[in-house]
Coordinates of C-alpha atoms in Angstrom, one line a residue:
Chain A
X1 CA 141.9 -52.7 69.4
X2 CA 141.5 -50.8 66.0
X3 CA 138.1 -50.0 64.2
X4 CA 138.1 -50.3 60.7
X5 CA 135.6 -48.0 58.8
X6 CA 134.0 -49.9 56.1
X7 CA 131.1 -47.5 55.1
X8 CA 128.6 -44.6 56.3
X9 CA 125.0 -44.7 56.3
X10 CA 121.9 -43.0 58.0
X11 CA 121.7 -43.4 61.2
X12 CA 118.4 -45.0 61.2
X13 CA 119.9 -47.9 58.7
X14 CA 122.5 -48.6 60.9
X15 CA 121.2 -51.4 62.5
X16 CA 119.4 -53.0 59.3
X17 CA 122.7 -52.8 57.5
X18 CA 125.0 -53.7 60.2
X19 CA 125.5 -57.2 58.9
X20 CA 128.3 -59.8 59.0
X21 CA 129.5 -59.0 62.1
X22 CA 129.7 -55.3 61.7
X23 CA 129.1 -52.6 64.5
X24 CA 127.7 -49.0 64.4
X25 CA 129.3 -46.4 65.2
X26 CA 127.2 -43.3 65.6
X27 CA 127.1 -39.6 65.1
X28 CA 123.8 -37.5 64.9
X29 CA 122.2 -38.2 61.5
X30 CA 124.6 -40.7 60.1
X31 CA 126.6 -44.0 61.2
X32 CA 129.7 -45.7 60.4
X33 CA 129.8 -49.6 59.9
X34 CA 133.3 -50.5 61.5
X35 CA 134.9 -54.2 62.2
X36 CA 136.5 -54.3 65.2
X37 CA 140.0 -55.7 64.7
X38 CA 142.9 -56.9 67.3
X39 CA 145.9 -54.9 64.8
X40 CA 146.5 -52.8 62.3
X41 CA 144.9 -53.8 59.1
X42 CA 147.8 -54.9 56.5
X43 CA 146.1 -54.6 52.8
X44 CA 146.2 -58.2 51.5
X45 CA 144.5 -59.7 49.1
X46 CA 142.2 -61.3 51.5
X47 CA 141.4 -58.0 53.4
X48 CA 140.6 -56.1 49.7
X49 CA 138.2 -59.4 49.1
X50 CA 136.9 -59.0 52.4
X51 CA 136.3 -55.3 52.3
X52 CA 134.7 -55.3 48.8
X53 CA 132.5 -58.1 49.9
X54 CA 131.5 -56.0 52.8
X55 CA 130.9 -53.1 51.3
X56 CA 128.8 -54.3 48.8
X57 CA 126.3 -56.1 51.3
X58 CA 125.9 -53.3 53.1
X59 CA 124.8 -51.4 50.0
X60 CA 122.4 -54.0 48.9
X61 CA 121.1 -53.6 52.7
X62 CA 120.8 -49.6 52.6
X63 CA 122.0 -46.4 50.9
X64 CA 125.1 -45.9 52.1
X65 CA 129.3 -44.3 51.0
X66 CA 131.7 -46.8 51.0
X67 CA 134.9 -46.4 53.1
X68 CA 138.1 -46.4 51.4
X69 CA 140.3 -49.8 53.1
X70 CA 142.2 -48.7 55.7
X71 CA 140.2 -46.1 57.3
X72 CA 140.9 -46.9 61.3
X73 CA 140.4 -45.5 64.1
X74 CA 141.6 -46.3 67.6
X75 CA 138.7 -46.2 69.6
X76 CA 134.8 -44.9 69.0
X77 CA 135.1 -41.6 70.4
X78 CA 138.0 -40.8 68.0
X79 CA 135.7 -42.4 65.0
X80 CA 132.6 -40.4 66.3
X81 CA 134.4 -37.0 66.7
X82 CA 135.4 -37.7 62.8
X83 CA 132.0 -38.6 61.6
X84 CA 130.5 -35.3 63.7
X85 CA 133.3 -33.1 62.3
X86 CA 132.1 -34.0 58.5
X87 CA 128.7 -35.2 59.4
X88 CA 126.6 -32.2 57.0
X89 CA 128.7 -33.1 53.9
X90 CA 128.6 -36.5 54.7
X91 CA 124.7 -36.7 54.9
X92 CA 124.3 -34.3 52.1
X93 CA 126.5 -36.7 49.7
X94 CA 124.0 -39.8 51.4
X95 CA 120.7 -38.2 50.2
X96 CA 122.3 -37.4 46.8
X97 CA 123.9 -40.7 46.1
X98 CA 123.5 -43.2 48.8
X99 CA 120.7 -45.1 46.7
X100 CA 122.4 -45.2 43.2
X101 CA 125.4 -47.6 42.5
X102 CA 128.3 -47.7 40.2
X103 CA 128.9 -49.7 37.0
X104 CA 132.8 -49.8 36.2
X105 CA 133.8 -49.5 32.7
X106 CA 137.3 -50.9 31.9
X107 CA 138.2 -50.1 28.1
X108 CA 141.1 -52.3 26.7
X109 CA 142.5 -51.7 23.9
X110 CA 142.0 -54.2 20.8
X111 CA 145.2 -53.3 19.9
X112 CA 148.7 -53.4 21.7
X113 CA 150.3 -49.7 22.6
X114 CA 153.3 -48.8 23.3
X115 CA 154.0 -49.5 27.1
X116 CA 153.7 -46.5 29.4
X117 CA 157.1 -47.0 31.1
X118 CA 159.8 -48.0 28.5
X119 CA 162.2 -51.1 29.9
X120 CA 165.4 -49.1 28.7
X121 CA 166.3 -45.6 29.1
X122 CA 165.4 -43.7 26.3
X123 CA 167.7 -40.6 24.7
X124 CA 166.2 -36.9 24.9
X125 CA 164.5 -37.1 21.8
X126 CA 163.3 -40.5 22.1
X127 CA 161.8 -39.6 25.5
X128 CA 160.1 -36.8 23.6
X129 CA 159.0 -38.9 20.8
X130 CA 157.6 -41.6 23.6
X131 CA 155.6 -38.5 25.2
X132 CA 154.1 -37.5 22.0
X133 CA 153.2 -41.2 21.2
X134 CA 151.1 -41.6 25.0
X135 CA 149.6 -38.1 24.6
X136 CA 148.2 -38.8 21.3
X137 CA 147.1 -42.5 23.0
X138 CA 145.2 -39.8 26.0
X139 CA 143.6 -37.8 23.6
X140 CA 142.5 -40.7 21.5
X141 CA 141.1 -42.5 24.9
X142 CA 139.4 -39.1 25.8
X143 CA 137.4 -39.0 22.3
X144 CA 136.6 -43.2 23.2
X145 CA 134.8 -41.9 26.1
X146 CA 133.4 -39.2 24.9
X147 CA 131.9 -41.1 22.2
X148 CA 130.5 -43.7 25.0
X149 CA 129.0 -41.2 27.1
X150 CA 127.1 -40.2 23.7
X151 CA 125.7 -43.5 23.4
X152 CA 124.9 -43.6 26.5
X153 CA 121.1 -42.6 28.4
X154 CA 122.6 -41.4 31.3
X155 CA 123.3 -37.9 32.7
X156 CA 126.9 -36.6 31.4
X157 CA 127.4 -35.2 34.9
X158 CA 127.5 -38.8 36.5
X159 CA 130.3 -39.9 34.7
X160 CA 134.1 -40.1 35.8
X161 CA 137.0 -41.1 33.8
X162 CA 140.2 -41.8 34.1
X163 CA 142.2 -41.8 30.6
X164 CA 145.6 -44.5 30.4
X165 CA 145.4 -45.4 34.0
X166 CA 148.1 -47.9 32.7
X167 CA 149.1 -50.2 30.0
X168 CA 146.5 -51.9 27.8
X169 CA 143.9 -49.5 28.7
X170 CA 142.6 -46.7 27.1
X171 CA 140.4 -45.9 29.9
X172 CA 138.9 -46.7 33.3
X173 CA 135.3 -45.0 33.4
X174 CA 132.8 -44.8 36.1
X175 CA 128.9 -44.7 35.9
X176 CA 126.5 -43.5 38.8
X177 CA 123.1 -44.8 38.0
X178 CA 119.8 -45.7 39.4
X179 CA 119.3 -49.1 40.1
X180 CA 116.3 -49.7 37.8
X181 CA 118.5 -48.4 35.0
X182 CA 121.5 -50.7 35.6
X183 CA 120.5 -53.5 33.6
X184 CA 119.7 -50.6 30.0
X185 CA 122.7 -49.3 30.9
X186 CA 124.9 -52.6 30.7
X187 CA 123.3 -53.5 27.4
X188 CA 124.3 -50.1 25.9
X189 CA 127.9 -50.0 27.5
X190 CA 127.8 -53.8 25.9
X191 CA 126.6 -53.2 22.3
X192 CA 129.1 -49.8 22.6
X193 CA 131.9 -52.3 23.2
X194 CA 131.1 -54.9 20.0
X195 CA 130.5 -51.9 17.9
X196 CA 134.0 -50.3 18.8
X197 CA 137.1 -51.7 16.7
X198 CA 139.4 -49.7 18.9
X199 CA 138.4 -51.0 22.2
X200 CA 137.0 -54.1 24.5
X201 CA 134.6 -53.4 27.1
X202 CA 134.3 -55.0 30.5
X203 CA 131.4 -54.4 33.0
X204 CA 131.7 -54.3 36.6
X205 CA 128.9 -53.4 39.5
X206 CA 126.4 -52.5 40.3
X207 CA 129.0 -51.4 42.7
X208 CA 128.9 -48.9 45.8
X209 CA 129.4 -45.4 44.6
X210 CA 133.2 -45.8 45.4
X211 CA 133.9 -42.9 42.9
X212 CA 131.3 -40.3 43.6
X213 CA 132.2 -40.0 47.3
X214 CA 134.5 -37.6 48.6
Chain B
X1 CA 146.2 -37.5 65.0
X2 CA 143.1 -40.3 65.5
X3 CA 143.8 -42.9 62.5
X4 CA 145.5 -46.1 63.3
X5 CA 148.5 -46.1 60.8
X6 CA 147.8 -49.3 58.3
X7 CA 150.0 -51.3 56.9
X8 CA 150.1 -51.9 53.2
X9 CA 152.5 -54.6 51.8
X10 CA 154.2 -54.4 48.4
X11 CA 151.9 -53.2 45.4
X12 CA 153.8 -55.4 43.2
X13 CA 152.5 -58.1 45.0
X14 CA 149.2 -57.0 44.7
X15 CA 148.9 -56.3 40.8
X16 CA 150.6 -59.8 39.9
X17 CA 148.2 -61.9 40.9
X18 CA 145.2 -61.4 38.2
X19 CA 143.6 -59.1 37.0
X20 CA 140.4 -58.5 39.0
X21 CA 143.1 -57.6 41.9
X22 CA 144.3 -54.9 40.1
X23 CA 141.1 -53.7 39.6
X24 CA 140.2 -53.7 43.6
X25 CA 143.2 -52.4 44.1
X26 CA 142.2 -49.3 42.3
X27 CA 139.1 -49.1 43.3
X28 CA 139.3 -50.1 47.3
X29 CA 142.9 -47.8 47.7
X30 CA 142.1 -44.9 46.2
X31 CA 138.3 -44.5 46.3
X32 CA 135.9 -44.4 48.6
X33 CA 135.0 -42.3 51.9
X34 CA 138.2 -41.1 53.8
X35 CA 137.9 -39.7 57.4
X36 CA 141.0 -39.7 59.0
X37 CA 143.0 -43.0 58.2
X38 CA 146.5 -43.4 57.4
X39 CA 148.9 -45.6 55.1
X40 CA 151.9 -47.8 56.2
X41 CA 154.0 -48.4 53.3
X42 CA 155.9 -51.6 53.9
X43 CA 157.8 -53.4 51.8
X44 CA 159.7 -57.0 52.4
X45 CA 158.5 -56.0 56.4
X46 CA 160.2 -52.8 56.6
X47 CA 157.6 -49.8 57.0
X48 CA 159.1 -47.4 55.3
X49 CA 157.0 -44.3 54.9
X50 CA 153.8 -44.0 56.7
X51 CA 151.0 -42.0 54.7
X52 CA 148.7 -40.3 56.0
X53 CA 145.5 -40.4 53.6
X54 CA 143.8 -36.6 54.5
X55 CA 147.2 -34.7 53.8
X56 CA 148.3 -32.9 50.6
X57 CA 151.4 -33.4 48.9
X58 CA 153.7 -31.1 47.6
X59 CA 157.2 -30.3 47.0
X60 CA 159.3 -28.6 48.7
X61 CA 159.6 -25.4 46.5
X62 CA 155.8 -25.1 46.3
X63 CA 155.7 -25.3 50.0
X64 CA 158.2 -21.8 50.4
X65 CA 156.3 -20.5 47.5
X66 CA 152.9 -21.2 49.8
X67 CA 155.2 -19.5 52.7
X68 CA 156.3 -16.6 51.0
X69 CA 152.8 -15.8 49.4
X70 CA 151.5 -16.1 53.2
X71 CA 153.7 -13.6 54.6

C-alpha cells in the first residue's frame, strides 16, 4: 500500500475537502489529503490529469498547498511523523496563502528565436556567439515581465518568474491573487498581451498556489 | 527514509504529446508541497537513477570543498 500526498489543509477542513475518494491524514493543526494506492505511482499522463484535477477540487473545497505528484509515503504513521516534523511552517504558509490561487502566465514569443539547444555542435566561438544571442533573449524576457508586472494591480511581491524556461518562450510567470481579483487581473494580463508586439499571452488558473509553496 | 520511491517514465514522452502536458508537467513535477517523496527515473522500463526530491545536489568538488571548510 502506498499513500500518495495530494495536498495539505487545516485540520478542521479535512473532512469538507476530502472529496473524490480522498483520505485524511492528520497531524495537530493541519491534514494531508492522500489516495491510497496498491504501487508505486508511475507519472503518466493520466496520473498528472488526475492529480491536477484533484488538487484543484480540493482548493475550490478549502484553503489548502498543493502536493507536488509523487509525494508517497508507505504508511500513515510515516506520512504523520512528516506533516508533524514541518507542521509550524506548513500552517504558517496555510494562513498566508491557503485562500489565494494562482493565474499562470505563459509568454510566447510573436516571433521565432533561436532554439536553446542548437541540433549541431557548434565551434568555440559560435558557442559563444549562441550564449550572447540567449542572454540578450533573458534579459529581453526579464524587461517583458517587468513591464507586465507594471501593468499590473497586484502586489510586486506575489509574482514569480521564470525567464526562457525553453524554446518559444520568453517567459513562464506566476500570479498569487485573491480570488475576487482574478477575473481584473485576467483582463489586464489579456489587454497586456494584445498591446505587446513582442509577445502572446496565455492565461491559466485560478490554479492552487503550486508556486508559492515551499 | 519514509517516501515510497516513484516511478517517472520518459519526459520525452511526456512533452510530445501537446502542449497543455508540457505545461503540467512543469507545474505538477517541480512545484508544489514536498515532504519526503522520492523520484524513480525510468526510461524504456529500466529505473535508472532514483531521486530523492528533499536532497541537494552538487558536484563532487563542491562537496570536498563543503568537507574541507567543515574541518
Amino acid at each position: 500500500m502506498t499513500l500518495l500526498v495530494r495536498a495539505i489543509v487545516r485540520a478542521a477542513d479535512a473532512e469538507r475537502a476530502a472529496a473524490d475518494g480522498l483520505v485524511p491524514v492528520r497531524a495537530d493543526r493541519i491534514a494531508a489529503l492522500v489516495s491510497r494506492r496498491a504501487s508505486t505511482p508511475t507519472a503518466t499522463e493520466e496520473e498528472l490529469r488526475a492529480h491536477d484535477a484533484i488538487t484543484r477540487s480540493v482548493h475550490d473545497a478549502a484553503p489548502s498547498l498543493p502536493s507536488r505528484f509523487g509525494d508517497a509515503f508507505v504508511d500513515e504513521d510515516a506520512l504523520a511523523a512528516a506533516l508533524r516534523a514541518r507542521e509550524a511552517t506548513l500552517a504558517a504558509e496555510l494562513d498566508r496563502i491557503g485562500e489565494r490561487v494562482e493565474l499562470t502566465v505563459t509568454l510566447r514569443w510573436r516571433q521565432q528565436q533561436p532554439p536553446h539547444e542548437p541540433a549541431t555542435p557548434l565551434s568555440g566561438r559560435a558557442f559563444l556567439e549562441s550564449r550572447a544571442v540567449r542572454e540578450r533573449e533573458r534579459q529581453r524576457a526579464e524587461q517583458i515581465v517587468a513591464r507586465l508586472v507594471e501593468h499590473l494591480t497586484c502586489e510586486r511581491a506575489f509574482v514569480r518568474s521564470r525567464p526562457c524556461p525553453r524554446d518559444g518562450l520568453a517567459a513562464i510567470v506566476a500570479i498569487l491573487s485573491t480570488r475576487d481579483a482574478v477575473a481584473a487581473l485576467r483582463e489586464d494580463i489579456a489587454s497586456f498581451g494584445e498591446r505587446s508586439s513582442e509577445v502572446v499571452a496565455e492565461i491559466h488558473g485560478p490554479l492552487p498556489p503550486f508556486s508559492f509553496v515551499s | 527514509m519514509a517516501g515510497v520511491p516513484l516511478r517517472i517514465v520518459a519526459v520525452s514522452e511526456l512533452v510530445t504529446t501537446e502542449v497543455a502536458l508540457v505545461d503540467l508537467v512543469d507545474r505538477l513535477l517541480e512545484r508544489g508541497v514536498v515532504l519526503a517523496g522520492g523520484a524513480m527515473i525510468s526510461v524504456a522500463g529500466v529505473e535508472l537513477i532514483e531521486l530523492r526530491l528533499n536532497i541537494v545536489l552538487a558536484s563532487a568538488d563542491a562537496l570536498e570543498r563543503a568537507r574541507e571548510r567543515a574541518r
